[in-house]
């Protein structure tokens, strides 16, 4: 089967987005929070069936590891209470999608992060979501939204959360949200910079000696890292670190959200096949049709199909690696005889 | 001939570095600035002859476009007066190198930027350096040193400087300096992020409609951009911008500071040959020998030599493009019959 490890619910029903707007307005005005609106199963089913589910099937994939809209997480908007309420509702929406289409969607949760709140406060929501059947989470390395006021992921401040991830055996995708820094365009700079930054933090630090079972996915093909793989190998060497394969790549995975063939070629050339997970981020940053190919930029399966790799390797990227990195996904699939 | 468009003076004589330390100490203590030490021509010649010049010749190149150590610019350290003094001395050192080895080094200057100072204040030093024979400058898009407190390069605040660049017919390499943000490792994250960020700012904005003759080099192979070329083409399309070739790539060039063959392959696959300038950043971020090849990571000429491209294209990358992007270099070479 073919599993897309990186999909966001970016076609949410209007009342859901209206709630968010009302929530922010109320927060800014110091007024009571709005009630969450009634949203019918039909509305949710419709919002997905004609969009992500249709594209998934059209493109020949089977399942998406599905999470709330990344830009919508907005951990820098409002206070921790705002983030908690919004996160809970966002995750509940994902849960409902996975209940409506259990064969095609499985959940990854947003976390109630906030620049002022310790990450330990996000543990409760992670546990709640795992109980609901979620198989991982999206961890924002910069809850300040492009201001980068927090500490690197290797700082001990993050450790309570990593301990819980290991205990629950769930991975995290390292994924920022919106940018309120005018220097950083969200999907064109902030996302890619965050990916590159996270990898370099792992290289600089020694996180995986403390957490040998921690698993982190760096999206968007690992930011700039595969393109500059020689730089990172050289920096590790200069800093007296073990080779990247031992030092970082036992715990870190890159997805395939790279929207053209030469980029995917570079990714597969330098990164071990066991560290690459199929993904499209459909529907995410880039929604159009590439005039050079006549196909959607984010139809990344086509680029992988075009690679000269063995069937065994292809199966790893499309399915095996995801089942290994997300053991709860593997368990859920096995329970269904898959 | 073979021109390396990106080299820094990272082997400065000790008294020069001692001066900088003393300058910072004095600033922090509120004491008078130290005097600049006497540094003999022999000391300068020796510091270069055994290092950059030797490597240049060993590797088969002829000339380096040479600028002060990028990490040393430190625009965020001290106030504008500190930056001005330090910049002037740094550029004078480059000038002395170019006078000692006129056939092998030509200057690109540092600018006396500071987060609190308008960029127009840097014009005087640019003019002084151009009078001395410098052919371009290094422009820091984030003088706050990783805090990104300034405005995008497309903001009108930068325009007075761009006007002067066009008037003097000199390009700028967009190059950050050190990072005081613990999230961003300097050469592993801040440099690459800044490259990606600058490109996306150009994509988002419309700078080159206002400055059709402005020329900017994005170093380190354009950051993450060539690897994510599909993403950027798609984003331009989504934002209703003209194709990148028209919108950005008439004015923006990438260097070849990508330290492994697959990265260079990707760069040459997606970026027009007219937009690629040979460079090694020797000696810069990565100084060791790649155990996979037995050669220095930053011996980038080897990767270009290995490409299956025509002699005409190779000549563009090694020489022609640099002479076109730095017209004052071309003039200086012609004056010497080259």
XYZ file of C-alpha atoms in Angstrom:
676
model
C 0.000 0.000 0.000
C 0.979 3.645 -0.366
C 0.986 5.876 2.694
C 1.377 9.651 2.462
C 2.878 10.697 5.803
C 2.198 14.415 5.465
C -1.280 15.735 4.751
C -3.099 18.662 6.345
C -6.800 19.383 6.696
C -6.729 22.559 4.626
C -10.309 22.324 3.362
C -12.058 22.764 6.678
C -15.769 23.642 6.719
C -16.439 27.352 6.981
C -17.989 27.304 10.484
C -14.744 25.879 11.807
C -12.652 28.693 10.363
C -15.276 31.214 11.486
C -14.893 29.889 15.015
C -11.150 30.531 14.881
C -11.674 34.069 13.659
C -14.220 34.697 16.401
C -11.876 33.224 18.973
C -9.031 35.552 17.990
C -11.330 38.566 17.845
C -12.718 37.773 21.284
C -9.238 37.300 22.718
C -8.033 40.589 21.332
C -11.119 42.382 22.611
C -10.861 40.736 26.026
C -14.327 39.233 25.572
C -15.570 35.713 26.438
C -14.562 32.951 24.025
C -17.185 31.952 21.433
C -18.948 28.598 21.556
C -17.788 25.947 19.140
C -20.331 25.630 16.322
C -22.183 22.483 15.370
C -20.538 20.953 12.318
C -22.297 18.008 10.716
C -20.536 14.814 9.693
C -21.816 15.436 6.184
C -20.010 18.763 6.014
C -16.775 17.171 7.106
C -17.157 14.206 4.767
C -17.889 16.497 1.859
C -14.911 18.760 2.588
C -12.564 15.804 2.381
C -14.190 13.512 -0.175
C -14.003 16.016 -3.015
C -10.505 17.141 -2.136
C -7.812 15.178 -0.296
C -9.576 11.830 -0.655
C -10.223 12.304 -4.351
C -6.640 13.389 -5.030
C -5.307 10.537 -2.914
C -7.222 8.020 -5.020
C -6.591 9.771 -8.333
C -2.870 9.746 -7.658
C -2.852 6.098 -6.667
C -2.151 6.326 -2.936
C -4.135 4.663 -0.172
C -3.775 6.496 3.076
C -2.769 9.874 4.460
C -1.359 10.573 7.898
C -3.538 13.577 8.487
C -3.104 16.588 10.739
C -4.598 20.043 11.200
C -3.564 22.827 8.829
C 0.016 23.729 9.777
C -0.343 27.434 9.109
C -3.502 27.359 11.200
C -1.827 26.109 14.388
C -0.814 29.696 15.147
C 0.864 28.985 18.461
C 1.957 32.604 18.662
C -1.612 33.882 18.491
C -3.220 34.595 21.853
C -2.253 32.929 25.105
C -1.950 29.322 26.156
C -5.675 28.992 26.861
C -6.463 30.132 23.311
C -3.954 27.625 21.940
C -5.375 24.812 24.093
C -8.972 25.360 23.044
C -8.111 25.791 19.383
C -5.828 22.761 19.402
C -8.431 20.526 21.014
C -11.058 21.474 18.443
C -8.561 21.132 15.584
C -7.605 17.648 16.706
C -11.227 16.668 17.193
C -11.880 17.617 13.576
C -9.046 15.340 12.471
C -10.448 12.585 14.651
C -13.828 12.927 12.968
C -12.219 12.705 9.517
C -10.421 9.516 10.554
C -13.703 8.075 11.894
C -15.504 8.898 8.659
C -12.756 7.503 6.416
C -10.835 5.033 8.585
C -9.267 3.288 5.605
C -7.805 6.467 4.177
C -6.930 8.774 7.045
C -5.185 8.304 10.347
C -4.476 11.170 12.720
C -1.450 13.170 13.755
C -2.230 15.861 16.287
C -1.438 19.516 16.714
C -0.054 20.507 20.130
C -1.261 23.355 22.373
C 2.110 25.107 22.254
C 2.611 28.748 23.103
C 5.815 30.793 23.421
C 5.042 31.409 27.102
C 4.061 27.839 28.011
C 6.394 24.975 28.914
C 6.188 22.126 26.421
C 5.262 19.761 29.265
C 1.834 21.374 29.167
C 1.292 19.756 25.761
C 1.586 16.233 27.136
C -2.058 16.000 28.198
C -3.323 16.717 24.671
C -0.866 14.256 23.156
C -2.128 11.543 25.526
C -5.745 12.387 24.758
C -5.119 12.159 21.024
C -3.163 8.912 21.257
C -6.121 7.471 23.177
C -8.295 8.560 20.250
C -6.081 6.633 17.823
C -3.638 9.311 16.682
C -0.229 7.948 15.730
C 2.023 10.998 16.091
C 2.159 14.754 16.535
C 3.390 17.905 14.848
C 5.951 19.631 17.041
C 6.596 23.322 16.389
C 10.276 24.197 16.938
C 9.381 27.907 16.901
C 6.050 28.579 18.645
C 6.873 32.291 18.445
C 5.982 32.246 14.742
C 9.161 33.337 12.982
C 10.642 35.332 15.848
C 12.644 32.336 17.086
C 12.570 33.481 20.694
C 12.663 29.962 22.142
C 15.468 27.472 22.665
C 16.828 24.797 20.289
C 15.126 21.403 20.210
C 18.183 19.915 21.871
C 17.652 22.044 24.986
C 16.546 20.184 28.099
C 13.419 22.329 28.184
C 11.997 19.989 25.521
C 12.947 16.781 27.322
C 9.707 16.146 29.285
C 7.837 16.021 25.991
C 10.396 13.787 24.304
C 10.169 11.404 27.277
C 6.418 11.158 26.769
C 6.820 10.613 23.017
C 9.168 7.717 23.682
C 6.850 6.288 26.329
C 3.874 6.443 23.942
C 6.039 5.301 21.025
C 4.919 8.127 18.736
C 7.091 10.208 16.421
C 6.821 13.937 15.804
C 7.017 15.824 12.575
C 8.999 19.005 13.215
C 6.682 21.560 11.618
C 6.411 25.291 12.162
C 3.230 27.289 11.711
C 2.635 30.797 10.393
C 5.286 33.503 10.357
C 4.678 36.928 11.856
C 8.192 38.014 10.883
C 7.950 40.049 7.661
C 11.347 38.707 6.582
C 10.079 35.142 6.351
C 7.398 34.152 3.870
C 5.602 31.232 5.481
C 5.822 28.416 2.957
C 8.704 29.854 0.916
C 11.125 30.686 3.722
C 9.916 29.939 7.258
C 9.011 26.282 6.598
C 12.226 25.467 4.767
C 14.406 27.447 7.178
C 12.853 25.652 10.145
C 13.603 22.270 8.591
C 17.224 23.230 7.974
C 17.517 24.774 11.431
C 16.133 21.711 13.212
C 18.541 19.397 11.422
C 21.502 21.592 12.319
C 20.360 21.697 15.940
C 20.400 17.892 15.987
C 23.845 17.894 14.399
C 25.205 20.393 16.923
C 23.666 18.693 19.911
C 23.614 15.195 21.247
C 19.888 14.659 21.665
C 19.789 11.078 20.452
C 22.304 9.849 22.976
C 19.753 10.857 25.581
C 16.802 9.595 23.511
C 17.945 6.690 21.344
C 14.319 5.761 20.595
C 13.071 9.247 19.714
C 11.914 9.579 16.088
C 11.523 12.905 14.310
C 10.426 13.576 10.760
C 11.783 16.711 9.076
C 9.286 17.646 6.358
C 9.737 19.328 2.971
C 12.490 16.956 2.022
C 14.613 18.003 4.996
C 14.709 21.704 4.065
C 18.067 22.536 2.494
C 19.861 19.568 4.029
C 20.090 16.993 1.220
C 21.171 19.683 -1.253
C 23.935 20.667 1.180
C 24.669 17.150 2.433
C 28.417 17.634 1.908
C 28.320 20.781 4.054
C 26.590 18.879 6.865
C 28.914 15.896 6.638
C 31.830 18.327 6.735
C 30.438 20.317 9.649
C 29.870 17.124 11.664
C 33.457 16.185 11.002
C 34.780 19.634 11.962
C 32.733 19.571 15.169
C 34.103 16.169 16.133
C 30.708 14.482 15.849
C 30.220 10.905 14.676
C 29.192 10.442 11.024
C 25.673 11.729 10.391
C 24.388 8.222 9.784
C 25.133 7.390 13.419
C 24.785 10.784 15.009
C 21.471 11.959 13.528
C 20.053 9.591 10.955
C 19.138 6.777 13.319
C 16.410 9.059 14.613
C 15.605 11.550 11.863
C 13.611 11.029 8.673
C 12.919 13.244 5.688
C 9.674 13.295 3.745
C 9.375 13.654 -0.029
C 7.634 17.047 -0.183
C 10.000 18.318 -2.850
C 8.075 19.521 -5.858
C 10.186 18.686 -8.859
C 12.134 15.710 -10.186
C 15.728 17.037 -9.797
C 15.119 17.752 -6.113
C 13.743 14.270 -5.496
C 16.697 12.827 -7.422
C 19.088 14.675 -5.097
C 17.199 13.507 -1.993
C 17.364 9.850 -3.015
C 20.976 10.153 -4.087
C 22.279 11.279 -0.710
C 19.830 10.080 1.937
C 19.564 6.404 2.881
C 16.374 4.816 1.630
C 15.423 3.843 5.196
C 15.227 7.527 6.122
C 12.835 8.665 3.396
C 9.049 8.689 3.854
C 6.645 9.304 1.004
C 4.618 12.512 1.389
C 2.971 15.220 -0.671
C 1.685 17.751 1.908
C -1.452 17.669 -0.163
C -3.011 20.233 -0.134
C -0.318 22.478 1.162
C 2.119 25.082 -0.008
C 1.916 24.665 -3.742
C -1.401 23.864 -5.336
C -0.969 24.485 -9.041
C -0.052 22.494 -12.121
C 3.571 22.542 -13.213
C 3.572 23.816 -16.798
C 6.787 21.864 -17.389
C 5.127 18.510 -16.635
C 1.405 19.126 -16.943
C 0.905 17.594 -13.483
C 0.406 19.049 -10.043
C 3.621 20.230 -8.395
C 2.643 18.317 -5.240
C 1.883 15.042 -7.012
C 5.154 13.737 -5.606
C 4.313 10.104 -6.266
C 5.122 10.674 -9.937
C 8.679 11.739 -9.084
C 9.212 8.615 -7.008
C 7.667 6.414 -9.682
C 10.216 7.872 -12.095
C 13.200 6.899 -9.934
C 15.354 3.980 -10.936
C 15.118 2.160 -7.596
C 14.257 -1.403 -6.690
C 10.736 -2.522 -5.793
C 11.992 -3.255 -2.295
C 13.247 0.291 -1.877
C 10.084 1.734 -3.341
C 8.005 -0.298 -0.879
C 10.082 1.086 1.987
C 9.462 4.665 0.941
C 5.771 4.156 0.188
C 4.890 1.969 3.159
C 7.527 0.151 5.178
C 9.362 3.163 6.581
C 6.118 4.830 7.649
C 4.987 1.679 9.466
C 8.357 1.521 11.215
C 8.463 5.201 12.176
C 4.799 5.258 13.254
C 4.375 1.911 15.102
C 0.810 2.778 16.096
C -0.035 3.123 12.410
C 1.438 -0.304 11.815
C -0.624 -1.747 14.661
C -3.796 -0.109 13.387
C -3.207 -1.463 9.883
C -2.434 -4.944 11.149
C -5.621 -4.898 13.217
C -7.431 -4.411 9.908
C -5.511 -7.250 8.301
C -3.282 -4.936 6.265
C 40.826 31.886 -16.701
C 39.079 30.662 -13.569
C 37.594 33.171 -11.146
C 36.344 32.193 -7.699
C 33.706 34.795 -6.845
C 33.480 34.012 -3.142
C 36.554 33.972 -0.912
C 37.012 35.448 2.549
C 40.121 36.607 4.355
C 39.859 34.063 7.164
C 43.584 33.813 7.865
C 44.117 37.349 9.121
C 47.303 38.177 11.039
C 46.893 37.924 14.800
C 47.295 41.661 15.540
C 44.287 42.347 13.348
C 42.069 39.934 15.284
C 43.497 41.240 18.557
C 42.448 44.728 17.531
C 38.877 43.546 17.024
C 38.804 41.876 20.427
C 40.190 45.020 22.032
C 37.647 47.124 20.183
C 34.716 45.064 21.468
C 36.112 44.978 24.998
C 36.592 48.734 24.975
C 33.078 49.307 23.643
C 31.523 47.088 26.286
C 33.537 48.775 29.020
C 32.732 52.244 27.703
C 36.429 52.954 27.263
C 38.217 54.703 24.365
C 38.730 52.671 21.230
C 42.136 51.027 20.801
C 44.591 52.177 18.142
C 44.923 50.074 15.039
C 48.160 48.101 15.210
C 50.957 48.224 12.679
C 50.734 45.189 10.441
C 53.570 44.613 8.010
C 53.068 43.751 4.365
C 55.104 40.632 4.996
C 52.647 39.444 7.617
C 49.752 39.928 5.234
C 51.553 38.328 2.322
C 52.504 35.344 4.424
C 48.968 34.885 5.769
C 47.625 34.605 2.239
C 50.457 32.998 0.293
C 50.482 29.803 2.330
C 46.706 29.569 2.454
C 44.191 30.963 -0.013
C 46.774 31.652 -2.708
C 48.333 28.218 -2.417
C 44.968 26.465 -2.505
C 43.846 28.629 -5.407
C 46.875 27.566 -7.446
C 46.814 23.939 -6.265
C 43.221 23.648 -7.335
C 43.837 25.225 -10.701
C 42.033 28.548 -10.346
C 43.469 31.976 -11.089
C 41.714 34.645 -9.126
C 39.501 35.114 -6.080
C 37.016 37.883 -5.503
C 38.081 38.478 -1.936
C 36.237 39.989 1.003
C 36.594 40.209 4.768
C 35.634 37.202 6.897
C 31.835 37.027 6.779
C 31.408 35.844 10.335
C 33.716 38.655 11.414
C 31.550 41.463 10.024
C 29.492 41.311 13.220
C 27.145 44.139 12.358
C 25.156 43.432 15.505
C 28.177 43.977 17.752
C 28.484 47.435 19.206
C 27.060 50.566 17.653
C 27.388 52.144 14.239
C 30.703 53.813 15.093
C 32.183 50.429 16.060
C 30.912 48.932 12.814
C 32.312 51.832 10.765
C 35.792 51.646 12.252
C 35.953 47.863 12.055
C 34.633 47.850 8.504
C 37.118 50.424 7.307
C 40.055 48.491 8.727
C 38.684 45.204 7.388
C 38.367 46.634 3.910
C 41.815 48.200 4.091
C 43.240 44.754 4.845
C 41.537 43.380 1.741
C 42.900 46.292 -0.262
C 46.409 45.493 0.916
C 45.988 41.842 -0.110
C 44.858 42.935 -3.564
C 47.839 45.294 -3.846
C 50.248 42.521 -2.845
C 48.730 39.954 -5.203
C 46.960 41.954 -7.915
C 46.844 39.026 -10.316
C 45.107 36.731 -7.856
C 42.853 38.831 -5.643
C 40.384 41.597 -6.298
C 38.314 43.166 -3.550
C 34.710 43.031 -2.444
C 33.990 45.174 0.589
C 32.207 44.745 3.866
C 29.679 47.443 4.733
C 29.409 49.395 7.997
C 25.901 48.126 8.661
C 24.248 48.167 12.054
C 20.679 47.295 13.100
C 20.134 50.877 14.259
C 21.681 52.608 11.237
C 19.996 53.378 7.915
C 21.660 51.570 5.022
C 22.279 54.924 3.316
C 25.050 55.424 5.867
C 26.962 52.602 4.166
C 27.195 54.443 0.853
C 30.291 56.429 1.807
C 32.324 53.282 2.532
C 31.120 51.641 -0.684
C 32.274 54.674 -2.655
C 35.619 54.734 -0.864
C 36.189 51.057 -1.633
C 35.165 51.351 -5.267
C 37.687 54.182 -5.582
C 40.273 51.766 -4.181
C 39.430 49.225 -6.900
C 36.853 47.046 -5.179
C 34.333 45.508 -7.583
C 31.373 44.751 -5.305
C 30.166 44.484 -1.736
C 28.726 42.017 0.739
C 25.280 43.140 1.832
C 23.943 41.710 5.092
C 20.158 41.147 4.877
C 20.049 40.706 8.669
C 22.438 43.087 10.457
C 20.783 42.034 13.730
C 22.702 38.749 13.590
C 20.004 36.082 13.528
C 17.298 38.082 15.259
C 15.848 39.270 11.945
C 14.558 42.519 13.393
C 14.945 44.473 10.159
C 12.841 44.689 7.020
C 12.971 42.559 3.850
C 15.429 43.497 1.120
C 12.508 44.553 -1.038
C 11.536 47.283 1.436
C 12.123 50.850 0.292
C 14.420 51.363 3.252
C 17.117 49.605 1.200
C 16.536 51.644 -1.951
C 19.110 54.432 -1.415
C 21.831 51.803 -1.292
C 20.535 49.937 -4.338
C 20.483 53.229 -6.242
C 24.144 53.759 -5.423
C 25.017 50.183 -6.433
C 23.401 50.723 -9.815
C 25.131 54.073 -10.234
C 28.533 52.538 -9.423
C 27.677 49.411 -11.435
C 28.669 47.032 -8.622
C 26.809 43.918 -7.514
C 26.283 42.738 -3.953
C 26.583 39.280 -2.521
C 23.756 38.836 -0.022
C 25.709 37.458 2.930
C 24.843 37.394 6.613
C 27.387 37.435 9.397
C 27.418 35.707 12.781
C 24.302 34.539 14.581
C 23.549 35.519 18.144
C 20.323 33.509 18.063
C 20.977 30.146 19.751
C 18.510 28.494 17.371
C 20.665 29.220 14.333
C 24.106 27.725 13.938
C 26.024 30.229 11.852
C 27.298 28.255 8.876
C 24.868 25.327 9.196
C 21.603 27.226 9.543
C 21.872 31.032 9.517
C 23.831 31.282 6.256
C 21.625 28.850 4.364
C 18.394 30.251 5.825
C 19.407 33.772 4.858
C 20.040 32.693 1.275
C 16.631 31.014 1.064
C 14.956 33.960 2.778
C 16.489 36.545 0.439
C 15.396 34.626 -2.642
C 11.837 34.344 -1.346
C 11.796 38.063 -0.569
C 12.728 38.756 -4.180
C 10.012 36.363 -5.345
C 7.378 37.979 -3.133
C 8.360 41.508 -4.004
C 8.915 43.404 -7.197
C 12.357 44.852 -6.555
C 13.710 44.340 -10.049
C 10.970 46.306 -11.718
C 12.303 49.260 -9.753
C 15.952 48.264 -10.286
C 16.269 46.433 -13.602
C 20.066 46.798 -13.477
C 20.596 45.669 -9.881
C 22.623 42.461 -9.568
C 22.657 40.286 -6.463
C 24.539 37.074 -5.844
C 22.985 34.588 -3.425
C 25.843 32.481 -2.069
C 26.004 28.866 -0.915
C 24.361 27.643 -4.071
C 21.257 29.746 -3.420
C 20.498 28.204 -0.023
C 17.658 25.718 -0.376
C 16.312 27.230 -3.566
C 17.585 24.962 -6.362
C 16.633 21.849 -4.349
C 13.113 23.285 -3.999
C 12.968 24.902 -7.429
C 9.552 23.350 -8.114
C 8.209 24.878 -4.902
C 9.445 28.324 -5.932
C 8.143 28.028 -9.464
C 4.807 26.956 -8.005
C 4.721 29.744 -5.433
C 5.476 32.355 -8.106
C 2.593 30.963 -10.123
C 0.218 30.961 -7.134
C 1.166 34.538 -6.292
C 0.492 35.701 -9.834
C 4.124 36.586 -10.476
C 5.843 36.220 -13.855
C 7.976 33.079 -14.325
C 11.093 33.151 -12.122
C 13.347 33.511 -15.127
C 11.803 36.923 -15.805
C 10.777 37.944 -12.322
C 13.971 37.176 -10.368
C 16.649 35.493 -12.446
C 17.501 38.469 -14.621
C 19.061 40.001 -11.534
C 19.976 37.152 -9.189
C 22.887 34.730 -9.411
C 23.841 31.668 -7.382
C 27.382 30.650 -6.565
C 28.673 27.071 -6.490
C 29.453 26.783 -2.765
C 27.733 23.419 -2.519
C 30.091 20.851 -1.091
C 29.234 17.587 -2.801
C 28.602 16.369 -6.321
C 24.839 15.577 -6.091
C 24.119 19.108 -4.873
C 26.112 20.656 -7.713
C 24.326 18.326 -10.139
C 20.962 19.593 -8.860
C 22.080 23.231 -9.127
C 23.166 22.858 -12.746
C 20.070 20.852 -13.626
C 17.599 23.544 -12.621
C 19.374 26.899 -12.789
C 20.289 28.508 -16.112
C 23.998 28.406 -16.814
C 24.071 32.210 -17.112
C 23.036 32.495 -13.463
C 25.757 30.316 -11.933
C 29.095 31.714 -10.748
C 31.998 29.522 -9.730
C 32.931 29.842 -6.043
C 34.365 27.830 -3.193
C 34.142 30.165 -0.149
C 37.661 29.012 0.488
C 38.417 29.005 3.388
C 34.997 29.147 4.875
C 32.424 26.970 6.513
C 33.806 23.530 5.812
C 37.534 23.000 5.881
C 38.077 19.241 6.006
C 38.644 16.458 3.536
C 35.619 14.474 2.413
C 36.352 10.843 3.275
C 34.054 9.791 0.419
C 36.208 11.518 -2.203
C 39.593 12.077 -0.547
C 39.417 15.751 -1.529
C 38.494 18.915 0.323
C 34.764 19.451 0.646
C 35.215 23.031 -0.577
C 37.272 22.111 -3.639
C 34.184 22.834 -5.706
C 36.074 23.052 -8.980
C 36.262 19.258 -9.008
C 32.454 18.969 -8.971
C 32.169 21.368 -11.913
C 34.932 19.600 -13.801
C 32.922 16.386 -13.383
C 29.791 17.848 -14.983
C 28.839 16.863 -18.485
C 28.540 20.409 -19.841
C 29.995 22.117 -22.890
C 33.247 24.063 -22.821
C 31.264 27.203 -23.557
C 29.081 26.662 -20.511
C 32.058 25.821 -18.339
C 33.758 29.050 -19.434
C 30.645 31.000 -18.469
C 30.615 29.541 -14.970
C 34.358 29.868 -14.441
C 34.852 33.300 -15.974
C 32.291 34.854 -18.279
C 29.434 35.201 -15.834
C 31.675 36.757 -13.183
C 32.998 39.321 -15.673
C 29.419 40.143 -16.669
C 28.080 40.406 -13.096
C 31.132 42.367 -11.848
C 31.821 44.806 -14.737
C 34.597 46.505 -12.762
C 36.375 43.167 -12.540
C 36.072 42.802 -16.273
C 37.497 46.287 -16.776
C 40.396 45.604 -14.416
C 41.211 42.359 -16.209
C 41.015 43.969 -19.633
C 43.335 46.738 -18.466
C 45.851 43.977 -17.774
C 45.293 42.456 -21.184
C 43.268 39.553 -19.845
